[in-house]
Amino acid sequence: MRKISLFIAISLDGYIAKPNNDLSFLKIVEKEGEDYGYAKFTSAIDTLIVGGKTYDYVFKEIGSSHYDNGERDIYVITRTPKPNKGRVTFYTGDIAELVKKLKSENGKDIYCDGGAEVINELLKLDLIDEYIISIIPILLGNGTRLFKDGRPEQLLELISSKSFDTGLMQLHYKRKK
């Protein structure tokens, strides 16, 4: 069965974005030639789940090719129906049904790239199998939290931890069953 993984960066105090969805704090760990394992991670996935706000932000700031490389299916979780484009599906249905369907199909693994609403819905439903969390050495004090209240307790097992000379610390956990 395919697994669903989260690969995300947070501030030391647990925020994935500053107020107004500002991701500028991520720039403090940018280093030429360093992708913190992202290319290796994405080579093992062929399906992506992303929230509508996150998709729109990435589309505007980076471009459609960041997600849509023609080799993966992208499911944009949204409340606003839109026509599908190529392998991009704008999904307005039940996220639990979608994930269960995707996990049961053949293929590589599934990547959830956020945003916080989608991640927390998957957490409530206990559908995330692995967590790769990169901690950025900054205390933001405010913004969008990665982990919100109202989800069940989940026991995790540490797979690996790695520190980088930029100050970034990456933790890789899997869900204990």
PDB file of C-alpha atoms in Angstrom:
ATOM      1  CA  MET A   1       0.000   0.000   0.000  1.00  0.00           C
ATOM      2  CA  ARG A   2       1.223   3.492  -0.853  1.00  0.00           C
ATOM      3  CA  LYS A   3       2.091   5.829   1.988  1.00  0.00           C
ATOM      4  CA  ILE A   4       1.371   9.511   2.370  1.00  0.00           C
ATOM      5  CA  SER A   5       4.223  11.706   3.556  1.00  0.00           C
ATOM      6  CA  LEU A   6       4.558  15.251   4.743  1.00  0.00           C
ATOM      7  CA  PHE A   7       7.748  17.118   3.736  1.00  0.00           C
ATOM      8  CA  ILE A   8       7.597  20.576   5.238  1.00  0.00           C
ATOM      9  CA  ALA A   9       9.594  23.332   6.915  1.00  0.00           C
ATOM     10  CA  ILE A  10       8.646  25.029  10.173  1.00  0.00           C
ATOM     11  CA  SER A  11      10.066  27.667  12.466  1.00  0.00           C
ATOM     12  CA  LEU A  12      11.466  26.448  15.775  1.00  0.00           C
ATOM     13  CA  ASP A  13       8.221  27.566  17.429  1.00  0.00           C
ATOM     14  CA  GLY A  14       6.081  25.531  15.018  1.00  0.00           C
ATOM     15  CA  TYR A  15       4.899  27.925  12.308  1.00  0.00           C
ATOM     16  CA  ILE A  16       4.805  27.072   8.593  1.00  0.00           C
ATOM     17  CA  ALA A  17       4.123  30.675   7.588  1.00  0.00           C
ATOM     18  CA  LYS A  18       4.260  34.164   9.043  1.00  0.00           C
ATOM     19  CA  PRO A  19       1.043  36.227   9.108  1.00  0.00           C
ATOM     20  CA  ASN A  20      -0.450  36.802   5.634  1.00  0.00           C
ATOM     21  CA  ASN A  21       1.020  33.471   4.421  1.00  0.00           C
ATOM     22  CA  ASP A  22       4.495  35.029   4.306  1.00  0.00           C
ATOM     23  CA  LEU A  23       7.131  32.339   3.668  1.00  0.00           C
ATOM     24  CA  SER A  24      10.111  34.695   3.478  1.00  0.00           C
ATOM     25  CA  PHE A  25      11.701  33.156   6.582  1.00  0.00           C
ATOM     26  CA  LEU A  26      12.555  30.076   4.495  1.00  0.00           C
ATOM     27  CA  LYS A  27      15.164  32.144   2.659  1.00  0.00           C
ATOM     28  CA  ILE A  28      17.465  32.195   5.704  1.00  0.00           C
ATOM     29  CA  VAL A  29      18.483  28.580   4.989  1.00  0.00           C
ATOM     30  CA  GLU A  30      18.767  28.838   1.217  1.00  0.00           C
ATOM     31  CA  LYS A  31      22.143  27.622   0.038  1.00  0.00           C
ATOM     32  CA  GLU A  32      23.281  27.032  -3.513  1.00  0.00           C
ATOM     33  CA  GLY A  33      23.319  23.317  -4.322  1.00  0.00           C
ATOM     34  CA  GLU A  34      21.452  22.304  -1.139  1.00  0.00           C
ATOM     35  CA  ASP A  35      17.884  21.038  -1.425  1.00  0.00           C
ATOM     36  CA  TYR A  36      17.735  19.251   1.960  1.00  0.00           C
ATOM     37  CA  GLY A  37      16.777  15.947   0.338  1.00  0.00           C
ATOM     38  CA  TYR A  38      13.807  17.326  -1.600  1.00  0.00           C
ATOM     39  CA  ALA A  39      14.839  15.903  -5.004  1.00  0.00           C
ATOM     40  CA  LYS A  40      15.424  12.457  -3.516  1.00  0.00           C
ATOM     41  CA  PHE A  41      12.088  12.637  -1.678  1.00  0.00           C
ATOM     42  CA  THR A  42      10.105  13.730  -4.750  1.00  0.00           C
ATOM     43  CA  SER A  43      11.695  11.011  -6.901  1.00  0.00           C
ATOM     44  CA  ALA A  44       9.787   8.478  -4.779  1.00  0.00           C
ATOM     45  CA  ILE A  45       6.358  10.097  -5.280  1.00  0.00           C
ATOM     46  CA  ASP A  46       3.986  10.277  -8.219  1.00  0.00           C
ATOM     47  CA  THR A  47       0.987  11.885  -6.545  1.00  0.00           C
ATOM     48  CA  LEU A  48       0.697  15.173  -4.708  1.00  0.00           C
ATOM     49  CA  ILE A  49      -2.043  16.534  -2.460  1.00  0.00           C
ATOM     50  CA  VAL A  50      -2.011  20.273  -1.803  1.00  0.00           C
ATOM     51  CA  GLY A  51      -4.466  22.822  -0.461  1.00  0.00           C
ATOM     52  CA  GLY A  52      -5.875  25.462  -2.749  1.00  0.00           C
ATOM     53  CA  LYS A  53      -4.204  28.441  -1.016  1.00  0.00           C
ATOM     54  CA  THR A  54      -0.816  26.721  -1.039  1.00  0.00           C
ATOM     55  CA  TYR A  55      -1.223  25.742  -4.689  1.00  0.00           C
ATOM     56  CA  ASP A  56      -2.162  29.306  -5.660  1.00  0.00           C
ATOM     57  CA  TYR A  57       0.799  30.747  -3.711  1.00  0.00           C
ATOM     58  CA  VAL A  58       3.327  28.347  -5.278  1.00  0.00           C
ATOM     59  CA  PHE A  59       1.790  28.855  -8.740  1.00  0.00           C
ATOM     60  CA  LYS A  60       2.172  32.635  -8.371  1.00  0.00           C
ATOM     61  CA  GLU A  61       5.610  32.711  -6.690  1.00  0.00           C
ATOM     62  CA  ILE A  62       7.416  29.774  -8.345  1.00  0.00           C
ATOM     63  CA  GLY A  63       5.300  28.698 -11.300  1.00  0.00           C
ATOM     64  CA  SER A  64       3.186  25.715 -12.276  1.00  0.00           C
ATOM     65  CA  SER A  65       6.203  23.519 -13.059  1.00  0.00           C
ATOM     66  CA  HIS A  66       7.036  23.227  -9.340  1.00  0.00           C
ATOM     67  CA  TYR A  67       4.137  20.812  -8.963  1.00  0.00           C
ATOM     68  CA  ASP A  68       3.136  19.917 -12.508  1.00  0.00           C
ATOM     69  CA  ASN A  69       6.181  18.313 -14.083  1.00  0.00           C
ATOM     70  CA  GLY A  70       4.000  16.081 -16.257  1.00  0.00           C
ATOM     71  CA  GLU A  71       5.021  13.002 -14.271  1.00  0.00           C
ATOM     72  CA  ARG A  72       2.680  13.175 -11.292  1.00  0.00           C
ATOM     73  CA  ASP A  73      -0.960  13.571 -10.465  1.00  0.00           C
ATOM     74  CA  ILE A  74      -1.796  16.666  -8.436  1.00  0.00           C
ATOM     75  CA  TYR A  75      -4.934  16.899  -6.322  1.00  0.00           C
ATOM     76  CA  VAL A  76      -5.700  20.460  -5.238  1.00  0.00           C
ATOM     77  CA  ILE A  77      -8.096  20.371  -2.292  1.00  0.00           C
ATOM     78  CA  THR A  78     -10.502  23.266  -2.711  1.00  0.00           C
ATOM     79  CA  ARG A  79     -14.002  24.417  -1.867  1.00  0.00           C
ATOM     80  CA  THR A  80     -14.290  26.172  -5.246  1.00  0.00           C
ATOM     81  CA  PRO A  81     -14.959  23.865  -8.204  1.00  0.00           C
ATOM     82  CA  LYS A  82     -12.601  24.502 -11.122  1.00  0.00           C
ATOM     83  CA  PRO A  83     -11.990  22.618 -14.345  1.00  0.00           C
ATOM     84  CA  ASN A  84      -9.143  20.135 -14.212  1.00  0.00           C
ATOM     85  CA  LYS A  85      -5.982  20.987 -16.183  1.00  0.00           C
ATOM     86  CA  GLY A  86      -3.883  18.108 -17.471  1.00  0.00           C
ATOM     87  CA  ARG A  87      -2.915  16.007 -14.470  1.00  0.00           C
ATOM     88  CA  VAL A  88      -4.119  18.681 -12.010  1.00  0.00           C
ATOM     89  CA  THR A  89      -7.452  17.789 -10.406  1.00  0.00           C
ATOM     90  CA  PHE A  90      -9.299  20.423  -8.375  1.00  0.00           C
ATOM     91  CA  TYR A  91     -10.960  18.204  -5.759  1.00  0.00           C
ATOM     92  CA  THR A  92     -13.973  19.346  -3.742  1.00  0.00           C
ATOM     93  CA  GLY A  93     -15.012  15.977  -2.282  1.00  0.00           C
ATOM     94  CA  ASP A  94     -14.246  14.109   0.921  1.00  0.00           C
ATOM     95  CA  ILE A  95     -10.483  14.100   1.542  1.00  0.00           C
ATOM     96  CA  ALA A  96     -10.610  10.806   3.489  1.00  0.00           C
ATOM     97  CA  GLU A  97     -12.217   9.040   0.521  1.00  0.00           C
ATOM     98  CA  LEU A  98      -9.637  10.522  -1.840  1.00  0.00           C
ATOM     99  CA  VAL A  99      -6.667   9.440   0.302  1.00  0.00           C
ATOM    100  CA  LYS A 100      -8.031   5.935   0.866  1.00  0.00           C
ATOM    101  CA  LYS A 101      -8.605   5.566  -2.884  1.00  0.00           C
ATOM    102  CA  LEU A 102      -5.117   6.856  -3.740  1.00  0.00           C
ATOM    103  CA  LYS A 103      -3.426   4.646  -1.129  1.00  0.00           C
ATOM    104  CA  SER A 104      -5.129   1.551  -2.542  1.00  0.00           C
ATOM    105  CA  GLU A 105      -3.977   2.230  -6.123  1.00  0.00           C
ATOM    106  CA  ASN A 106      -0.688   1.100  -7.622  1.00  0.00           C
ATOM    107  CA  GLY A 107       2.051   3.664  -7.872  1.00  0.00           C
ATOM    108  CA  LYS A 108       4.717   5.510  -5.980  1.00  0.00           C
ATOM    109  CA  ASP A 109       4.081   7.289  -2.699  1.00  0.00           C
ATOM    110  CA  ILE A 110       1.907  10.355  -2.083  1.00  0.00           C
ATOM    111  CA  TYR A 111       3.199  13.746  -0.946  1.00  0.00           C
ATOM    112  CA  CYS A 112       1.112  16.219   1.049  1.00  0.00           C
ATOM    113  CA  ASP A 113       2.573  19.707   0.639  1.00  0.00           C
ATOM    114  CA  GLY A 114       0.087  21.521   2.842  1.00  0.00           C
ATOM    115  CA  GLY A 115      -1.377  23.839   3.641  1.00  0.00           C
ATOM    116  CA  ALA A 116      -2.219  23.759   7.289  1.00  0.00           C
ATOM    117  CA  GLU A 117      -5.944  23.051   6.796  1.00  0.00           C
ATOM    118  CA  VAL A 118      -5.281  20.005   4.612  1.00  0.00           C
ATOM    119  CA  ILE A 119      -2.517  18.714   6.888  1.00  0.00           C
ATOM    120  CA  ASN A 120      -4.661  19.049   9.983  1.00  0.00           C
ATOM    121  CA  GLU A 121      -7.609  17.336   8.352  1.00  0.00           C
ATOM    122  CA  LEU A 122      -5.331  14.414   7.423  1.00  0.00           C
ATOM    123  CA  LEU A 123      -3.968  14.388  10.991  1.00  0.00           C
ATOM    124  CA  LYS A 124      -7.488  14.259  12.445  1.00  0.00           C
ATOM    125  CA  LEU A 125      -8.175  11.258  10.213  1.00  0.00           C
ATOM    126  CA  ASP A 126      -4.796   9.642  11.077  1.00  0.00           C
ATOM    127  CA  LEU A 127      -3.871   9.341   7.389  1.00  0.00           C
ATOM    128  CA  ILE A 128      -0.275  10.633   7.360  1.00  0.00           C
ATOM    129  CA  ASP A 129       2.284   7.821   7.448  1.00  0.00           C
ATOM    130  CA  GLU A 130       5.587   9.742   7.466  1.00  0.00           C
ATOM    131  CA  TYR A 131       6.733  13.190   8.538  1.00  0.00           C
ATOM    132  CA  ILE A 132       9.861  14.885   7.246  1.00  0.00           C
ATOM    133  CA  ILE A 133      10.020  18.162   9.111  1.00  0.00           C
ATOM    134  CA  SER A 134      12.783  20.693   8.578  1.00  0.00           C
ATOM    135  CA  ILE A 135      13.175  23.096  11.475  1.00  0.00           C
ATOM    136  CA  ILE A 136      14.342  26.573  10.475  1.00  0.00           C
ATOM    137  CA  PRO A 137      16.396  28.350  13.181  1.00  0.00           C
ATOM    138  CA  ILE A 138      14.010  31.224  13.833  1.00  0.00           C
ATOM    139  CA  LEU A 139      11.266  32.005  16.352  1.00  0.00           C
ATOM    140  CA  LEU A 140       8.409  33.682  14.478  1.00  0.00           C
ATOM    141  CA  GLY A 141       6.060  34.218  17.405  1.00  0.00           C
ATOM    142  CA  ASN A 142       2.984  34.337  15.181  1.00  0.00           C
ATOM    143  CA  GLY A 143       1.545  32.952  11.960  1.00  0.00           C
ATOM    144  CA  THR A 144       0.116  29.656  10.738  1.00  0.00           C
ATOM    145  CA  ARG A 145       0.816  26.719  13.045  1.00  0.00           C
ATOM    146  CA  LEU A 146       1.644  23.331  11.569  1.00  0.00           C
ATOM    147  CA  PHE A 147      -0.087  21.356  14.313  1.00  0.00           C
ATOM    148  CA  LYS A 148      -3.456  22.601  15.481  1.00  0.00           C
ATOM    149  CA  ASP A 149      -5.553  21.405  18.420  1.00  0.00           C
ATOM    150  CA  GLY A 150      -8.344  18.868  17.990  1.00  0.00           C
ATOM    151  CA  ARG A 151      -6.455  15.942  16.514  1.00  0.00           C
ATOM    152  CA  PRO A 152      -5.910  12.528  18.073  1.00  0.00           C
ATOM    153  CA  GLU A 153      -2.692  11.588  19.814  1.00  0.00           C
ATOM    154  CA  GLN A 154      -0.312   9.801  17.454  1.00  0.00           C
ATOM    155  CA  LEU A 155       2.828   7.929  18.450  1.00  0.00           C
ATOM    156  CA  LEU A 156       5.762   8.380  16.080  1.00  0.00           C
ATOM    157  CA  GLU A 157       9.049   6.565  15.583  1.00  0.00           C
ATOM    158  CA  LEU A 158      12.204   8.503  14.721  1.00  0.00           C
ATOM    159  CA  ILE A 159      13.758   7.251  11.467  1.00  0.00           C
ATOM    160  CA  SER A 160      16.564   9.807  11.229  1.00  0.00           C
ATOM    161  CA  SER A 161      17.715  13.278  12.151  1.00  0.00           C
ATOM    162  CA  LYS A 162      20.180  15.396  10.280  1.00  0.00           C
ATOM    163  CA  SER A 163      21.668  18.801  10.939  1.00  0.00           C
ATOM    164  CA  PHE A 164      22.946  21.147   8.251  1.00  0.00           C
ATOM    165  CA  ASP A 165      25.511  23.936   8.400  1.00  0.00           C
ATOM    166  CA  THR A 166      22.762  26.478   7.668  1.00  0.00           C
ATOM    167  CA  GLY A 167      21.282  25.705  11.090  1.00  0.00           C
ATOM    168  CA  LEU A 168      18.406  23.697   9.622  1.00  0.00           C
ATOM    169  CA  MET A 169      17.580  20.479  11.477  1.00  0.00           C
ATOM    170  CA  GLN A 170      15.613  17.790   9.637  1.00  0.00           C
ATOM    171  CA  LEU A 171      13.601  15.151  11.496  1.00  0.00           C
ATOM    172  CA  HIS A 172      12.127  12.081   9.790  1.00  0.00           C
ATOM    173  CA  TYR A 173       9.413  10.176  11.646  1.00  0.00           C
ATOM    174  CA  LYS A 174       7.014   7.413  10.717  1.00  0.00           C
ATOM    175  CA  ARG A 175       3.720   6.685  12.380  1.00  0.00           C
ATOM    176  CA  LYS A 176       3.780   3.776  14.804  1.00  0.00           C
ATOM    177  CA  LYS A 177       0.877   1.470  14.101  1.00  0.00           C
TER     178      LYS A 177
END
